[in-house]
Amino acid sequence: GIQVEQSPPDLILQEGANSTLRCNFSDSVNNLQWFHQNPWGQLINLFYIPSGTKQNGRLSATTVATERYSLLYISSSQTTDSGVYFCAVETPRRSGGGADGLTFGKGTHLIIQP
Amino acid sequence: KAGVTQTPRYLIKTRGQQVTLSCSPISGHRSVSWYQQTPGQGLQFLFEYFSETQRNKGNFPGRFSGRQFSNSRSEMNVSTLELGDSALYLCASSLTVFTDTQYFGPGTRLTVL
């Protein structure tokens, strides 16, 4: 199956710093999403971005599908940004409509210190 | 619009028992997927339902099963629980069966003793 690799696995920053998280995937994808998992386990959808660039406040994401990677940018980090950031991809569905679900990377554990 | 809800939020069971978890999707969403999250294996796809039909199943043993009702609510069942089934079980809903943004519930944390 498809491989999804995220880097770095851990990142510790001071409040106010900027960061770039990377997601590499090994095959063509229909769908790529970025999620933030808070300390209580809730996964929050950040971006649905199979290609191109999107921005939402201090966060932005870019996916270059032809080169099989996506980047998540966090600017002016706040302590509430702490948590685990996951990249998840969905491979092209099988004929007949079968769904393979999302394949997640191992995540980047981000700690923002005050 | 209310988000995805899951019940119960926490559950403690013993080996050999069975458990049923419930998921109510966002109103209007017809696709429900289930995922298991463990420290060792990370987030893994269990199965997806659309219009009461299981569309596909991940690589889990037959002890894991699910179903979807006509109102799109879904349940998953794990029979003959093992210690390794201890995990956070997450449910996600999306509007259609095709590629779409997935919205996750808060999860059910299952502990098997």
Short mmCIF file of C-alpha atoms in Angstrom, two decimals, chain A residues 30-31 33 35 37 40-43 45 48 86 90 93-94 96-106, chain B residues 9 35 37 40-45 48 55-57 88 90 97-106 109:
data_model
loop_
_atom_site.label_atom_id
_atom_site.label_comp_id
_atom_site.label_asym_id
_atom_site.label_seq_id
_atom_site.Cartn_x
_atom_site.Cartn_y
_atom_site.Cartn_z
CA ASN A 30 -7.01 11.54 -4.79
CA ASN A 31 -7.16 13.29 -1.51
CA GLN A 33 -5.78 16.20 4.32
CA PHE A 35 -5.26 17.23 10.76
CA GLN A 37 -4.91 16.20 17.10
CA TRP A 40 -7.70 15.12 24.27
CA GLY A 41 -7.48 13.09 21.08
CA GLN A 42 -9.82 15.14 18.92
CA LEU A 43 -8.74 15.27 15.27
CA ASN A 45 -9.45 18.98 9.96
CA TYR A 48 -8.34 19.38 2.36
CA PHE A 86 -1.15 14.31 10.80
CA GLU A 90 -6.59 8.56 0.08
CA ARG A 93 -10.71 4.12 -5.31
CA ARG A 94 -11.07 0.68 -6.78
CA GLY A 96 -16.91 -0.65 -8.18
CA GLY A 97 -16.59 2.17 -5.66
CA GLY A 98 -14.63 0.45 -2.95
CA ALA A 99 -13.00 2.80 -0.50
CA ASP A 100 -9.61 2.27 1.09
CA GLY A 101 -10.03 4.93 3.71
CA LEU A 102 -7.40 7.41 4.70
CA THR A 103 -3.78 6.31 5.20
CA PHE A 104 -2.17 8.37 7.92
CA GLY A 105 1.44 9.27 8.50
CA LYS A 106 2.96 8.82 11.95
CA ARG B 9 -16.31 8.34 25.50
CA TYR B 35 -10.30 4.17 12.63
CA GLN B 37 -5.41 4.63 16.98
CA GLY B 40 2.43 1.42 18.22
CA GLN B 41 0.47 1.28 14.97
CA GLY B 42 -0.79 4.83 14.75
CA LEU B 43 -4.08 5.54 12.97
CA GLN B 44 -5.43 2.61 10.96
CA PHE B 45 -8.54 2.34 8.81
CA GLU B 48 -16.34 2.61 5.79
CA ARG B 55 -17.76 -0.17 1.13
CA ASN B 56 -14.46 -1.59 2.26
CA LYS B 57 -12.70 -3.06 5.24
CA LEU B 88 -8.76 5.16 20.78
CA LEU B 90 -12.33 7.31 16.01
CA VAL B 97 -18.88 8.32 -0.72
CA PHE B 98 -16.43 10.03 -3.02
CA THR B 99 -13.31 11.85 -2.00
CA ASP B 100 -14.39 14.46 0.48
CA THR B 101 -13.31 16.22 3.64
CA GLN B 102 -13.60 13.93 6.64
CA TYR B 103 -14.75 15.22 10.03
CA PHE B 104 -13.78 13.25 13.10
CA GLY B 105 -15.59 12.66 16.35
CA PRO B 106 -13.92 12.91 19.79
CA ARG B 109 -11.10 5.29 24.50
#
